Short mmCIF file of C-alpha atoms and ligand atoms in Angstrom, two decimals:
data_model
loop_
_atom_site.label_atom_id
_atom_site.label_comp_id
_atom_site.label_asym_id
_atom_site.label_seq_id
_atom_site.Cartn_x
_atom_site.Cartn_y
_atom_site.Cartn_z
CA MET A 517 31.32 -45.58 -48.91
CA GLU A 518 34.48 -43.80 -47.77
CA ILE A 519 37.79 -45.52 -48.41
CA ARG A 520 40.93 -44.13 -46.75
CA ASN A 521 43.69 -44.61 -49.30
CA ASN A 522 46.25 -42.08 -48.05
CA LYS A 523 49.29 -42.68 -45.83
CA PRO A 524 48.22 -42.04 -42.22
CA THR A 525 49.98 -39.20 -40.42
CA LEU A 526 52.47 -40.42 -37.82
CA PHE A 527 50.66 -42.23 -34.97
CA GLU A 528 47.23 -41.24 -36.30
CA LYS A 529 44.49 -43.11 -34.44
CA SER A 530 41.64 -44.78 -36.31
CA THR A 531 38.00 -44.77 -35.27
CA CYS A 532 37.95 -48.58 -35.04
CA ASN A 533 40.37 -50.79 -33.09
CA ILE A 534 41.19 -54.42 -33.89
CA TRP A 535 41.29 -55.34 -30.17
CA THR A 536 37.99 -53.77 -29.15
CA ASP A 537 35.81 -54.21 -32.25
CA PRO A 538 32.88 -56.40 -31.08
CA TYR A 539 33.38 -59.09 -33.74
CA ILE A 540 37.15 -58.97 -34.27
CA GLN A 541 37.91 -59.19 -30.52
CA GLN A 542 36.26 -62.64 -30.56
CA GLN A 543 38.52 -63.71 -33.43
CA MET A 544 41.51 -62.37 -31.50
CA LEU A 545 40.51 -64.48 -28.52
CA LYS A 546 40.44 -67.58 -30.74
CA GLU A 547 43.92 -66.68 -32.00
CA HIS A 548 45.22 -66.22 -28.43
CA LEU A 549 43.94 -69.67 -27.52
CA ASN A 550 45.50 -71.44 -30.51
CA PRO A 551 48.69 -73.00 -29.04
CA VAL A 552 50.46 -73.32 -32.39
CA SER A 553 49.73 -69.82 -33.70
CA ASP A 554 51.92 -66.71 -33.38
CA GLY A 555 48.84 -64.58 -34.13
CA ALA A 556 47.53 -62.66 -31.11
CA SER A 557 49.82 -64.40 -28.59
CA ARG A 558 52.99 -66.29 -29.35
CA LYS A 559 52.73 -70.05 -29.68
CA GLN A 560 52.73 -72.09 -26.45
CA GLU A 561 56.35 -73.20 -26.77
CA SER A 562 57.50 -69.56 -26.91
CA ILE A 563 55.19 -68.54 -24.05
CA LEU A 564 56.86 -71.16 -21.83
CA ARG A 565 60.35 -69.93 -22.75
CA ILE A 566 59.42 -66.31 -22.06
CA THR A 567 57.81 -67.29 -18.75
CA ASP A 568 61.02 -69.07 -17.71
CA PHE A 569 62.98 -65.94 -18.66
CA ILE A 570 60.71 -63.74 -16.51
CA LEU A 571 60.81 -66.26 -13.63
CA SER A 572 64.60 -66.08 -13.67
CA HIS A 573 64.41 -62.32 -12.95
CA THR A 574 61.65 -62.41 -10.30
CA LYS A 575 60.55 -64.30 -7.18
CA PRO A 576 57.39 -66.20 -6.20
CA GLY A 577 55.24 -63.96 -4.01
CA ASN A 578 56.02 -60.96 -6.24
CA ARG A 579 53.11 -58.68 -7.08
CA LEU A 580 53.05 -58.91 -10.86
CA LEU A 581 51.08 -56.68 -13.24
CA ASP A 582 50.54 -57.95 -16.81
CA LEU A 583 49.74 -55.06 -19.18
CA GLY A 584 47.75 -56.29 -22.20
CA CYS A 585 47.27 -59.69 -20.58
CA GLY A 586 44.84 -61.03 -23.22
CA PRO A 587 43.03 -64.13 -21.89
CA GLY A 588 45.73 -64.65 -19.25
CA LEU A 589 48.09 -67.16 -20.85
CA TYR A 590 51.04 -65.71 -18.86
CA ALA A 591 48.97 -64.61 -15.85
CA THR A 592 47.87 -68.20 -15.23
CA LEU A 593 51.43 -69.54 -15.36
CA PHE A 594 52.64 -66.91 -12.87
CA LYS A 595 49.71 -67.47 -10.52
CA ASP A 596 50.52 -71.19 -10.53
CA LYS A 597 54.10 -70.32 -9.53
CA GLY A 598 52.90 -68.40 -6.45
CA TYR A 599 52.81 -64.83 -7.79
CA ASP A 600 50.13 -62.32 -6.85
CA VAL A 601 48.84 -61.47 -10.34
CA THR A 602 46.85 -58.58 -11.80
CA GLY A 603 46.10 -58.44 -15.53
CA ILE A 604 44.58 -55.61 -17.55
CA ASP A 605 43.29 -55.66 -21.12
CA PHE A 606 40.69 -53.70 -23.09
CA ASN A 607 39.58 -56.74 -25.10
CA LYS A 608 36.38 -57.59 -23.20
CA ALA A 609 36.12 -61.09 -24.67
CA SER A 610 39.64 -61.94 -23.46
CA ILE A 611 39.10 -60.54 -19.96
CA GLU A 612 35.78 -62.35 -19.59
CA TYR A 613 37.43 -65.58 -20.71
CA GLY A 614 40.35 -65.15 -18.26
CA ALA A 615 38.15 -64.12 -15.33
CA GLY A 616 35.81 -67.03 -16.03
CA LYS A 617 38.71 -69.47 -15.81
CA ARG A 618 40.49 -68.12 -12.73
CA LYS A 619 38.96 -66.31 -9.77
CA ASP A 620 42.36 -66.06 -8.04
CA ILE A 621 43.76 -63.62 -10.63
CA ALA A 622 42.68 -59.94 -10.52
CA TYR A 623 41.52 -59.17 -14.06
CA ILE A 624 40.72 -55.59 -15.05
CA TRP A 625 38.81 -54.70 -18.20
CA GLY A 626 40.31 -51.34 -19.10
CA ASP A 627 42.71 -49.23 -21.14
CA TYR A 628 46.13 -49.14 -19.45
CA ILE A 629 47.06 -45.88 -21.18
CA LYS A 630 43.95 -43.99 -20.07
CA GLU A 631 43.29 -45.77 -16.73
CA TYR A 632 46.56 -47.23 -15.46
CA PRO A 633 45.83 -49.66 -12.58
CA ASP A 634 46.27 -48.46 -8.99
CA GLY A 635 48.61 -50.24 -6.62
CA LYS A 636 52.27 -51.08 -6.23
CA TYR A 637 54.01 -53.93 -8.00
CA ASP A 638 57.36 -55.73 -7.86
CA THR A 639 57.18 -56.71 -11.52
CA VAL A 640 55.37 -55.27 -14.51
CA ILE A 641 55.34 -57.20 -17.80
CA MET A 642 54.13 -56.25 -21.26
CA ILE A 643 54.63 -59.03 -23.79
CA TYR A 644 54.46 -59.38 -27.58
CA CYS A 645 55.80 -56.02 -28.68
CA ASP A 646 52.76 -54.14 -27.43
CA LEU A 647 54.78 -51.09 -26.34
CA GLY A 648 55.58 -50.43 -30.01
CA THR A 649 51.90 -50.21 -30.96
CA HIS A 650 51.58 -46.88 -29.13
CA SER A 651 52.57 -43.37 -30.14
CA ASP A 652 55.74 -41.97 -28.57
CA SER A 653 53.67 -39.68 -26.34
CA ASP A 654 51.38 -42.50 -25.11
CA ARG A 655 54.49 -44.66 -24.61
CA ASP A 656 56.11 -42.04 -22.39
CA ARG A 657 52.92 -41.51 -20.39
CA LEU A 658 52.69 -45.28 -19.89
CA LEU A 659 56.38 -45.69 -18.97
CA LYS A 660 56.07 -42.98 -16.31
CA ASN A 661 53.04 -44.76 -14.83
CA ILE A 662 54.88 -48.10 -14.89
CA TYR A 663 57.89 -46.54 -13.16
CA HIS A 664 55.76 -44.98 -10.41
CA SER A 665 53.77 -48.19 -9.87
CA LEU A 666 56.95 -50.17 -9.20
CA ASP A 667 58.38 -50.48 -5.71
CA ASP A 668 62.09 -49.65 -5.27
CA ASN A 669 64.12 -52.36 -7.05
CA GLY A 670 61.01 -53.39 -9.00
CA ILE A 671 61.44 -54.41 -12.64
CA PHE A 672 59.68 -53.88 -15.92
CA ILE A 673 60.12 -56.68 -18.49
CA PHE A 674 58.89 -56.25 -22.06
CA ASP A 675 59.81 -56.85 -25.70
CA VAL A 676 60.01 -54.60 -28.76
CA PHE A 677 60.86 -54.96 -32.43
CA THR A 678 64.44 -54.17 -33.48
CA GLU A 679 65.51 -52.49 -36.75
CA GLU A 680 65.56 -56.01 -38.23
CA LEU A 681 61.82 -55.56 -38.71
CA VAL A 682 62.64 -53.53 -41.82
CA LYS A 683 63.85 -56.72 -43.50
CA ASP A 684 60.50 -58.48 -42.87
CA LYS A 685 58.11 -55.71 -43.97
CA GLN A 686 57.52 -54.04 -47.29
CA GLU A 687 55.32 -51.12 -48.24
CA GLY A 688 52.42 -52.23 -50.40
CA LYS A 689 48.72 -52.91 -50.65
CA SER A 690 46.37 -55.77 -51.42
CA TRP A 691 42.63 -56.43 -51.73
CA ASP A 692 41.00 -59.56 -50.32
CA TYR A 693 37.47 -60.65 -51.12
CA VAL A 694 35.97 -63.03 -48.52
CA PRO A 695 32.53 -64.22 -49.68
CA ASN A 696 31.38 -66.15 -46.59
CA GLY A 697 32.84 -64.17 -43.69
CA GLY A 698 36.11 -64.71 -41.86
CA PHE A 699 38.50 -63.00 -39.46
CA TRP A 700 37.32 -59.44 -40.10
CA SER A 701 33.55 -59.88 -40.39
CA GLN A 702 31.01 -62.66 -40.10
CA GLU A 703 29.44 -61.64 -43.43
CA GLU A 704 30.81 -61.20 -46.95
CA TYR A 705 33.55 -58.56 -47.00
CA LEU A 706 36.25 -56.84 -48.99
CA LEU A 707 39.45 -55.79 -47.19
CA LEU A 708 42.01 -53.27 -48.43
CA SER A 709 45.29 -53.79 -46.48
CA GLN A 710 48.12 -51.26 -46.79
CA THR A 711 51.58 -51.12 -45.22
CA PHE A 712 53.47 -47.82 -44.91
CA HIS A 713 56.99 -47.22 -43.62
CA TYR A 714 58.14 -44.14 -41.69
CA PRO A 715 61.92 -44.66 -41.78
CA GLU A 716 62.68 -41.35 -40.06
CA ASN A 717 60.50 -42.37 -37.12
CA ASN A 718 61.32 -46.10 -36.99
CA ALA A 719 57.69 -47.06 -37.46
CA PHE A 720 55.31 -48.95 -39.75
CA SER A 721 51.58 -48.45 -40.06
CA TYR A 722 49.13 -51.06 -41.31
CA GLN A 723 45.93 -49.52 -42.59
CA TYR A 724 42.80 -51.60 -43.20
CA ASN A 725 39.57 -50.59 -44.92
CA LEU A 726 36.88 -53.18 -44.24
CA LEU A 727 33.90 -53.02 -46.58
CA THR A 728 30.72 -54.95 -45.79
CA LYS A 729 27.21 -54.59 -47.25
CA ASP A 730 26.19 -51.99 -44.66
CA GLU A 731 29.35 -50.17 -43.59
CA THR A 732 33.02 -49.33 -44.08
CA LYS A 733 35.33 -49.57 -41.09
CA HIS A 734 38.80 -48.07 -40.88
CA PHE A 735 41.64 -49.47 -38.75
CA ILE A 736 45.25 -48.34 -38.28
CA VAL A 737 47.78 -50.45 -36.37
CA TRP A 738 51.28 -49.18 -35.51
CA ASP A 739 54.60 -50.96 -35.03
CA ARG A 740 57.40 -48.81 -33.64
CA TYR A 741 60.84 -50.46 -33.70
CA TYR A 742 63.90 -49.52 -31.66
CA THR A 743 67.66 -49.69 -31.58
CA GLU A 744 69.20 -50.93 -28.32
CA GLU A 745 70.61 -47.46 -27.71
CA GLU A 746 67.30 -45.65 -28.25
CA ILE A 747 65.17 -47.86 -25.97
CA THR A 748 67.89 -47.78 -23.28
CA LEU A 749 68.00 -43.98 -23.35
CA ILE A 750 64.19 -43.68 -23.23
CA LEU A 751 64.06 -45.88 -20.13
CA GLN A 752 66.97 -44.08 -18.46
CA ASN A 753 65.24 -40.74 -19.05
CA ILE A 754 62.15 -42.09 -17.27
CA GLY A 755 64.40 -42.93 -14.28
CA PHE A 756 65.19 -46.65 -14.61
CA ARG A 757 68.68 -47.16 -13.16
CA LYS A 758 69.67 -50.33 -15.02
CA VAL A 759 68.58 -51.56 -18.44
CA THR A 760 69.65 -54.90 -19.92
CA ILE A 761 68.86 -56.19 -23.39
CA HIS A 762 68.32 -59.89 -24.13
CA LYS A 763 68.26 -61.01 -27.76
CA ASN A 764 68.17 -64.78 -27.48
CA VAL A 765 65.19 -65.43 -25.23
CA LEU A 766 63.35 -67.39 -27.91
CA GLY A 767 66.41 -69.19 -29.25
CA GLY A 768 67.99 -68.78 -32.65
CA ASN A 769 65.56 -71.02 -34.51
CA ASP A 770 62.37 -69.14 -33.80
CA PHE A 771 61.34 -67.26 -36.94
CA THR A 772 60.12 -64.24 -35.02
CA SER A 773 63.12 -63.91 -32.72
CA ASP A 774 65.62 -62.10 -34.97
CA SER A 775 63.55 -58.94 -35.09
CA GLU A 776 62.64 -58.83 -31.39
CA MET A 777 64.52 -58.08 -28.19
CA PHE A 778 63.54 -58.42 -24.55
CA ILE A 779 64.34 -55.68 -22.08
CA VAL A 780 64.68 -55.78 -18.32
CA ALA A 781 64.48 -52.30 -16.77
CA GLU A 782 65.22 -51.99 -13.05
CA LYS A 783 63.96 -49.15 -10.86
C1 SAM B 1317 49.69 -58.76 -29.12
S1 SAM B 1317 48.50 -58.99 -27.83
C2 SAM B 1317 49.50 -59.76 -26.59
C3 SAM B 1317 48.71 -60.39 -25.47
C4 SAM B 1317 49.55 -61.00 -24.34
N1 SAM B 1317 50.50 -60.05 -23.79
C5 SAM B 1317 50.28 -62.21 -24.83
O1 SAM B 1317 51.44 -62.09 -25.24
O2 SAM B 1317 49.67 -63.29 -24.81
C6 SAM B 1317 48.29 -57.33 -27.22
C7 SAM B 1317 47.23 -57.23 -26.14
O3 SAM B 1317 47.24 -55.92 -25.61
C8 SAM B 1317 45.91 -55.45 -25.48
N2 SAM B 1317 45.96 -53.98 -25.53
C9 SAM B 1317 46.49 -53.20 -26.50
N3 SAM B 1317 46.40 -51.90 -26.17
C10 SAM B 1317 45.81 -51.87 -24.95
C11 SAM B 1317 45.44 -50.80 -24.08
N4 SAM B 1317 45.66 -49.53 -24.41
N5 SAM B 1317 44.84 -51.12 -22.90
C12 SAM B 1317 44.61 -52.42 -22.56
N6 SAM B 1317 44.93 -53.46 -23.35
C13 SAM B 1317 45.53 -53.18 -24.53
C14 SAM B 1317 45.16 -56.11 -26.61
O4 SAM B 1317 43.78 -56.17 -26.38
C15 SAM B 1317 45.82 -57.49 -26.64
O5 SAM B 1317 45.16 -58.39 -25.81
#
């Protein structure tokens, strides 16, 4: 048994991934489909608000690419509004679910960092702070691909965590014993969860060691947070001509909204 107890190096990648692990991806799909959970997707009420926000910046008929589309909660709403929708995700369970529900949406099972979809789009979206889960170098590679896939005047709409995230997270560790299986494994397991802060790099890592009877799995998840100035500069350096920040998309009462901002970047 090998337990990783050290602080990961900045943007270190783990051998296992919470979105592609054969068992955990099924649990993620259940979370996506729970309309009152903010787990894998935001709750339904927030999804509708965010969709309205995106609709107010785009037009029916737009070619829209949803990066990290999950089971298509947004894709379906945009298709119903007359958009031409493509969604990509590397969670096979989610893509199979989405494609099984709607034949009129182009679903791609793939990794948008390694195999960015071909084609030109009027709008690219990436929702639920997914940009911040990638290293700075993967982020820049992705942003360049997004920029080049947009037609002139196309827009990229996404959300990221702000520095307020620091108030919600604390470094620490905990052990959980789950005797009859649960989110992480269908059999008895022990989970070591650790949170580490990288204040000089505006990032947190969450490290998980999952111990079952037969194996130990190791997962690292990253959350990179941004100031308005930093994310604006990053997008301008990629070539986006206009960047606007929106901090009240979810309304003041939503418990997740204080630490998140939405960004509209225009080519
Ligand atoms: C937090 S979930 C958000 C899902 C969806 N955007 C929503 O808000 O309902 C992040 C999604 O991005 C997907 N994802 C993360 N990294 C990815 C990558 N490199 N390529 C494709 N999909 C990725 C995950 O599988 C997951 O479905």
